[in-house]
GROMACS .gro file of C-alpha atoms in nm:
model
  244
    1UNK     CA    1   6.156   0.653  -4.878
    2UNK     CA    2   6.114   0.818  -5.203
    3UNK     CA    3   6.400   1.081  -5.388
    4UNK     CA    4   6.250   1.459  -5.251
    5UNK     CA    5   6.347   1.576  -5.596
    6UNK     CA    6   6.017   1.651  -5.798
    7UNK     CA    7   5.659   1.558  -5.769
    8UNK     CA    8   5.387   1.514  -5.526
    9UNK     CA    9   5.430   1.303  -5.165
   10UNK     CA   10   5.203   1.224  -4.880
   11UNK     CA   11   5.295   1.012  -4.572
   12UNK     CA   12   4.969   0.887  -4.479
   13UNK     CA   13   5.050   0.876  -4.112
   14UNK     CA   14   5.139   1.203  -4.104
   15UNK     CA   15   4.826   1.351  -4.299
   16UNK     CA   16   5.060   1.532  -4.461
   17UNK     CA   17   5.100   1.684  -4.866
   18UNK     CA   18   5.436   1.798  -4.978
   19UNK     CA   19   5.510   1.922  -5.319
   20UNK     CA   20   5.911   1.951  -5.434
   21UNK     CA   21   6.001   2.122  -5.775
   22UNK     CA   22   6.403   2.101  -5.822
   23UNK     CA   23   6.443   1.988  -5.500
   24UNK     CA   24   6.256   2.285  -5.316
   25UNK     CA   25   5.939   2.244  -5.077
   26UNK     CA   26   5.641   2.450  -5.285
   27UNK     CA   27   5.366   2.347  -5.097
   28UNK     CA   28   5.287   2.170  -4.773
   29UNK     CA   29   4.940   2.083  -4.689
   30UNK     CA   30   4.733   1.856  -4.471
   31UNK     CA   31   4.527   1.583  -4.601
   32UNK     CA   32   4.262   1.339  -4.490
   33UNK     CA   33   4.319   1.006  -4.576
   34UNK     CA   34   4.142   0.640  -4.569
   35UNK     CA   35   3.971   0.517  -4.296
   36UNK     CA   36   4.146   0.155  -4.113
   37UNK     CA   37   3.813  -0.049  -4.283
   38UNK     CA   38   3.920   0.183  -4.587
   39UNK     CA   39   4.305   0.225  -4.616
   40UNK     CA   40   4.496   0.451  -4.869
   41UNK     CA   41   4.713   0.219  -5.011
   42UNK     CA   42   5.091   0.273  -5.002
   43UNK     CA   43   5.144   0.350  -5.369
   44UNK     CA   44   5.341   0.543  -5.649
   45UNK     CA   45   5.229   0.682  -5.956
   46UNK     CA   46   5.219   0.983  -6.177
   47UNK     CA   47   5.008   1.258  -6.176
   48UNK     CA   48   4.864   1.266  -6.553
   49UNK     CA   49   4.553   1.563  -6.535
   50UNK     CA   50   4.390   1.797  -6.317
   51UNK     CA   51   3.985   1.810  -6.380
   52UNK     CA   52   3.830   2.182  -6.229
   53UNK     CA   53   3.469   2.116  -6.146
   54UNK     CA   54   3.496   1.763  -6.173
   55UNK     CA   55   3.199   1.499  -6.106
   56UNK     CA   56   3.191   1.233  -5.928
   57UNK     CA   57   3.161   0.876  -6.043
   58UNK     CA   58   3.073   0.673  -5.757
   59UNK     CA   59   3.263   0.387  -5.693
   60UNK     CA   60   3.075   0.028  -5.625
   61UNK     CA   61   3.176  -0.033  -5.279
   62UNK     CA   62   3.049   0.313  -5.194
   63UNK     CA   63   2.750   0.337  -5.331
   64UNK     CA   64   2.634   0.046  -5.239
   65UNK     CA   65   2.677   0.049  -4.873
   66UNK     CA   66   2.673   0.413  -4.783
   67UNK     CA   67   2.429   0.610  -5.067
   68UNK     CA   68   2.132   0.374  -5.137
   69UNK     CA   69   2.066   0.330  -4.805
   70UNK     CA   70   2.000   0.685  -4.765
   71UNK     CA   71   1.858   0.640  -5.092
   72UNK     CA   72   1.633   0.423  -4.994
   73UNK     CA   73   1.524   0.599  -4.723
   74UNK     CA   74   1.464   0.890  -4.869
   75UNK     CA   75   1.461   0.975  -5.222
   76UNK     CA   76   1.436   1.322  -5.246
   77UNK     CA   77   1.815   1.272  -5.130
   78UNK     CA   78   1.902   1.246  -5.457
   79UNK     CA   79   1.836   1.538  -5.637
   80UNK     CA   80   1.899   1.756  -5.269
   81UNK     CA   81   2.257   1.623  -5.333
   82UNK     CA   82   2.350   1.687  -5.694
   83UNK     CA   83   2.348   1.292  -5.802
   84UNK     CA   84   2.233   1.151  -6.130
   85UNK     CA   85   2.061   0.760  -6.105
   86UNK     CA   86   2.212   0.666  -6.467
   87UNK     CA   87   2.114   0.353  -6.602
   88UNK     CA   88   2.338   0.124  -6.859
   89UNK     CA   89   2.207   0.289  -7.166
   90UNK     CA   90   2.334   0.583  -7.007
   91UNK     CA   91   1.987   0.729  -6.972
   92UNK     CA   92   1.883   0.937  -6.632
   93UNK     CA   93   1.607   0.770  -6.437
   94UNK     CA   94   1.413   0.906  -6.216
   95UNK     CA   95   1.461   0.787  -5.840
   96UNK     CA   96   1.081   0.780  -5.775
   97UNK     CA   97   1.061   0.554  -6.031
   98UNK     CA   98   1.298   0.247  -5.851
   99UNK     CA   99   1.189   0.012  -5.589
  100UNK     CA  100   1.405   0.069  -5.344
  101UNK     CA  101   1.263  -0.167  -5.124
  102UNK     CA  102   1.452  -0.484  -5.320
  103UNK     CA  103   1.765  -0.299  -5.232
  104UNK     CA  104   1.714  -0.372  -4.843
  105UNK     CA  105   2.122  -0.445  -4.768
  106UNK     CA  106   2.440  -0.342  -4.890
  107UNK     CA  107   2.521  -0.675  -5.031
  108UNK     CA  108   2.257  -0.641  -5.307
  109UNK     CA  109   2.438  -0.469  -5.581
  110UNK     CA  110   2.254  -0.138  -5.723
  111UNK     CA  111   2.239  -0.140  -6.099
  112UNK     CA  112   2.236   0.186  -6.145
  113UNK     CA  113   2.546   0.396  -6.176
  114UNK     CA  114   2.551   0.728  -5.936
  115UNK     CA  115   2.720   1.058  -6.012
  116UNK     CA  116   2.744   1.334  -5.833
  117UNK     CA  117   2.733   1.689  -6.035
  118UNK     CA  118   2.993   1.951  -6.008
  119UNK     CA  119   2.941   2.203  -5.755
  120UNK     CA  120   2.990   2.352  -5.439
  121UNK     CA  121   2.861   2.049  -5.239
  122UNK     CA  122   3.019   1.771  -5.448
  123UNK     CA  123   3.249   1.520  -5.263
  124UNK     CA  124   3.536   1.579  -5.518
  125UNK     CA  125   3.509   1.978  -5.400
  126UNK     CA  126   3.656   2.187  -5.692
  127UNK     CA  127   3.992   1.975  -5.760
  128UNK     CA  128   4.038   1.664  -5.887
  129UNK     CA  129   4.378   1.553  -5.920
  130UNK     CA  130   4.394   1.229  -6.148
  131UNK     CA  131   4.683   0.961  -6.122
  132UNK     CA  132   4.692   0.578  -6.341
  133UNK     CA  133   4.557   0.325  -6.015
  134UNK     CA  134   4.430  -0.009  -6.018
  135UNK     CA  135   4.219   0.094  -5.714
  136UNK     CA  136   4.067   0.437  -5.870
  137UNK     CA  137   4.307   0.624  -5.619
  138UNK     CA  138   4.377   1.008  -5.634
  139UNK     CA  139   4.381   1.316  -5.467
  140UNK     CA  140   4.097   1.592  -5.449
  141UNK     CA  141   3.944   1.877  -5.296
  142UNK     CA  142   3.713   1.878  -5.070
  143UNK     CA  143   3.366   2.071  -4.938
  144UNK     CA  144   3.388   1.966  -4.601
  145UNK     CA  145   3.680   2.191  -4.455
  146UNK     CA  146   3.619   2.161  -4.069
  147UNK     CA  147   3.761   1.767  -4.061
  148UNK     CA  148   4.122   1.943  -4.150
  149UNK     CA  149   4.096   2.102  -3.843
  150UNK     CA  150   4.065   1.718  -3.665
  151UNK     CA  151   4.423   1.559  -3.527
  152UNK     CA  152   4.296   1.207  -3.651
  153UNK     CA  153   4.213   1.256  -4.041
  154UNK     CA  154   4.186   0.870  -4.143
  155UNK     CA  155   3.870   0.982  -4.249
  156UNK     CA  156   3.815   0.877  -4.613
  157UNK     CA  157   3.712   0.600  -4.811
  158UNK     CA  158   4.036   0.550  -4.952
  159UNK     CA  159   4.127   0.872  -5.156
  160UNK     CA  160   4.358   1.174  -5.031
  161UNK     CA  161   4.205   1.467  -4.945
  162UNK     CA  162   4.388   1.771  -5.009
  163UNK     CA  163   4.357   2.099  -4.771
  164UNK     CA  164   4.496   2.318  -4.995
  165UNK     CA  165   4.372   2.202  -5.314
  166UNK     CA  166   4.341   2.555  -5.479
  167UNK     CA  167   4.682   2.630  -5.422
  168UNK     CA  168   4.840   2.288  -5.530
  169UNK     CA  169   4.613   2.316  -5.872
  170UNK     CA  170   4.737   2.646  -5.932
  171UNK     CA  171   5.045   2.563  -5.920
  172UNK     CA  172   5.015   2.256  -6.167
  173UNK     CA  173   4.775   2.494  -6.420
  174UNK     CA  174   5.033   2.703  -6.415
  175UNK     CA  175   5.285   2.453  -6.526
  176UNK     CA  176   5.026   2.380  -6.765
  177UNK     CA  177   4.997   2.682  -6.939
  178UNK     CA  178   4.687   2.820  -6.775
  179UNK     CA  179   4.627   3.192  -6.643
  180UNK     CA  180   4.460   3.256  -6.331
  181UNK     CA  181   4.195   3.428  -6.524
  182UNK     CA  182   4.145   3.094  -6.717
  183UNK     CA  183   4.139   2.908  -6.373
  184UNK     CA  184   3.845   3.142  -6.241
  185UNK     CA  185   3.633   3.177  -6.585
  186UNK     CA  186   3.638   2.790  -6.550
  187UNK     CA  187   3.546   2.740  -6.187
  188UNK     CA  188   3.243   3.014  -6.266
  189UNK     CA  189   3.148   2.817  -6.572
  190UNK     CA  190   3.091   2.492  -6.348
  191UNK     CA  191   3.218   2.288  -6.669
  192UNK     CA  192   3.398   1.977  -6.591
  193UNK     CA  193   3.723   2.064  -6.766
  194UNK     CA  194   4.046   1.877  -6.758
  195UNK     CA  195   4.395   2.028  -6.821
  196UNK     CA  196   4.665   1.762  -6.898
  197UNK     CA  197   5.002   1.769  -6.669
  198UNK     CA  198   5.285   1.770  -6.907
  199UNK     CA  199   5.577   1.809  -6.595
  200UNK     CA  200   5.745   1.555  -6.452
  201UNK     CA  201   5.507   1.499  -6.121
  202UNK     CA  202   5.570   1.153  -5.977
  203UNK     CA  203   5.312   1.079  -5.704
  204UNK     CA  204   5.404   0.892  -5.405
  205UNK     CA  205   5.173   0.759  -5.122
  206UNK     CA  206   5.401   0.602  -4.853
  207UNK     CA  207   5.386   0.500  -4.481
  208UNK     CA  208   5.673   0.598  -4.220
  209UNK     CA  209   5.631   0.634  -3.874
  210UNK     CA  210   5.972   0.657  -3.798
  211UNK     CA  211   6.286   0.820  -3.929
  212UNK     CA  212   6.548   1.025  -3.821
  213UNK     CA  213   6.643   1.389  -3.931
  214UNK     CA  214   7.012   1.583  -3.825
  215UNK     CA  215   7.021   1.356  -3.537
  216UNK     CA  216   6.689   1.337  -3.354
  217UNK     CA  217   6.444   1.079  -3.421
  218UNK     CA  218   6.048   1.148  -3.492
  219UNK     CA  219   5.825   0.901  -3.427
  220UNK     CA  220   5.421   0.906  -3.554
  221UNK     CA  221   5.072   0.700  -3.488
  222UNK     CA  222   5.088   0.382  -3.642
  223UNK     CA  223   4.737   0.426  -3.753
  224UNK     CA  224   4.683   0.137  -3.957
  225UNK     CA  225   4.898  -0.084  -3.725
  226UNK     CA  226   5.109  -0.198  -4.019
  227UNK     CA  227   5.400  -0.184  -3.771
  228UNK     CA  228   5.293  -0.448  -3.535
  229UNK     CA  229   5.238  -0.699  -3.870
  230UNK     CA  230   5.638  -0.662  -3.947
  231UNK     CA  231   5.786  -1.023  -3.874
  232UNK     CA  232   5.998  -1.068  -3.550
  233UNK     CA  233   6.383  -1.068  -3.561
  234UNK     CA  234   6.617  -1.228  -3.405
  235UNK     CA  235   6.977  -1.044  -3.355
  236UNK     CA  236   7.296  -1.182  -3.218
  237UNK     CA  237   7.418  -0.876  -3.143
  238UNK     CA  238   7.752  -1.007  -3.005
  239UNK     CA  239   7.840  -1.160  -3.379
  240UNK     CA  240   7.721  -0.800  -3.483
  241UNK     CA  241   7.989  -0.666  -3.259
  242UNK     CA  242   8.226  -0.915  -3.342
  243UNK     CA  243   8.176  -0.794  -3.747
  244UNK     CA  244   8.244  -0.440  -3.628
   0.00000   0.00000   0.00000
């Protein structure tokens, strides 16, 4: 379990946020996190930006087996959506244009890349909250409020939803040097823009579903049964009370 010192942590069993400074809780907030086909890994790393009105670059694995498909079946999806169809000379093409027909099953790899435009309706929401991970991990806002409101909230394809992204990136702007004006002439603008964390903001993503706290022991959902893949023990328990 991670030093509550500084920085950002989220026990992913617990759909919980917490954010220390000096040893002092800031900010607690729920969070969605991935899916069991789709698990937020059990990471650390350090948060390095925040991007207001960011896009979103689709990953691979998603695009290919949840967007084209919907794609395919109806292209006006698309552009009802915010997304771009960008092709490798980084040139927009027109989704009328594409046989979608060749692209009958998710194991046939789209060509194109897909992003999503800043906005209201993006997946990414108004926060983006960027952190160095081999597997494109980090933690953002989000349009679809309602699923906070859900007791399960393994709900994501991998990244950490963040209920109260607004406040959490106010707080790091802040840090940053930005005004609240700046904050709101931004989010009006719709301009991807990215302000660079200069504070010492470790992120950690860990997994606990038990621990205990002045003397009473909380348990939580093993929701990715990680717990029932930890190796059987054997203890001689009189040798243990012989040691005592």
């Amino acid at each position: 379990i991670p030093n509550f010192d500084n920085g950002i942590f989220v026990n992913i069993p617990s759909y919980q946020l917490y954010y220390f400074r000096d040893g002092n809780l800031t900010l607690q907030s729920k969070v969605i996190v991935g899916r069991n086909d789709r698990k937020t890994p059990v990471m650390y790393s350090k948060l390095s930006n925040v991007v207001v009105n960011p896009p979103w670059n689709v990953p691979t694995s998603i695009k290919n087996k949840d967007l084209v498909p919907k794609m395919r079946k109806d292209p006006s999806y698309v552009d009802r959506n915010g997304y771009e169809i960008i092709d490798s000379s980084g040139n927009k093409v027109d989704p009328y244009t594409i046989d979608w027909a060749i692209y009958d099953s998710p194991g046939k790899n789209f060509p194109y890349h897909l992003r999503q435009k800043a906005g209201d309706d993006s997946a990414l929401g108004r926060y983006k909250f960027n952190m160095p991970s081999s597997d494109a991990i980090y933690l953002h806002d989000t349009p679809n409020r309602g699923l906070f409101n859900k007791t399960n909230r393994a709900l994501s394809s991998g990244c950490v939803r963040v209920a109260k992204s607004d406040e959490l990136a106010t707080v790091l702007l802040k840090e940053a040097g930005w005004t609240e004006q700046r904050k709101q002439n931004v989010l009006n603008s719709k301009k991807a823009t990215s302000a660079q964390i200069y504070s010492n903001n470790p992120v950690y993503l860990y997994y606990v579903t038990a621990w205990v706290e002045n003397g009473k022991i909380y348990t939580l959902p093993d929701i990715y049964r990680f717990d029932s893949k930890l190796p059987k023990t054997v203890i001689d328990w009189e040798k243990v009370k012989s040691v005592i």
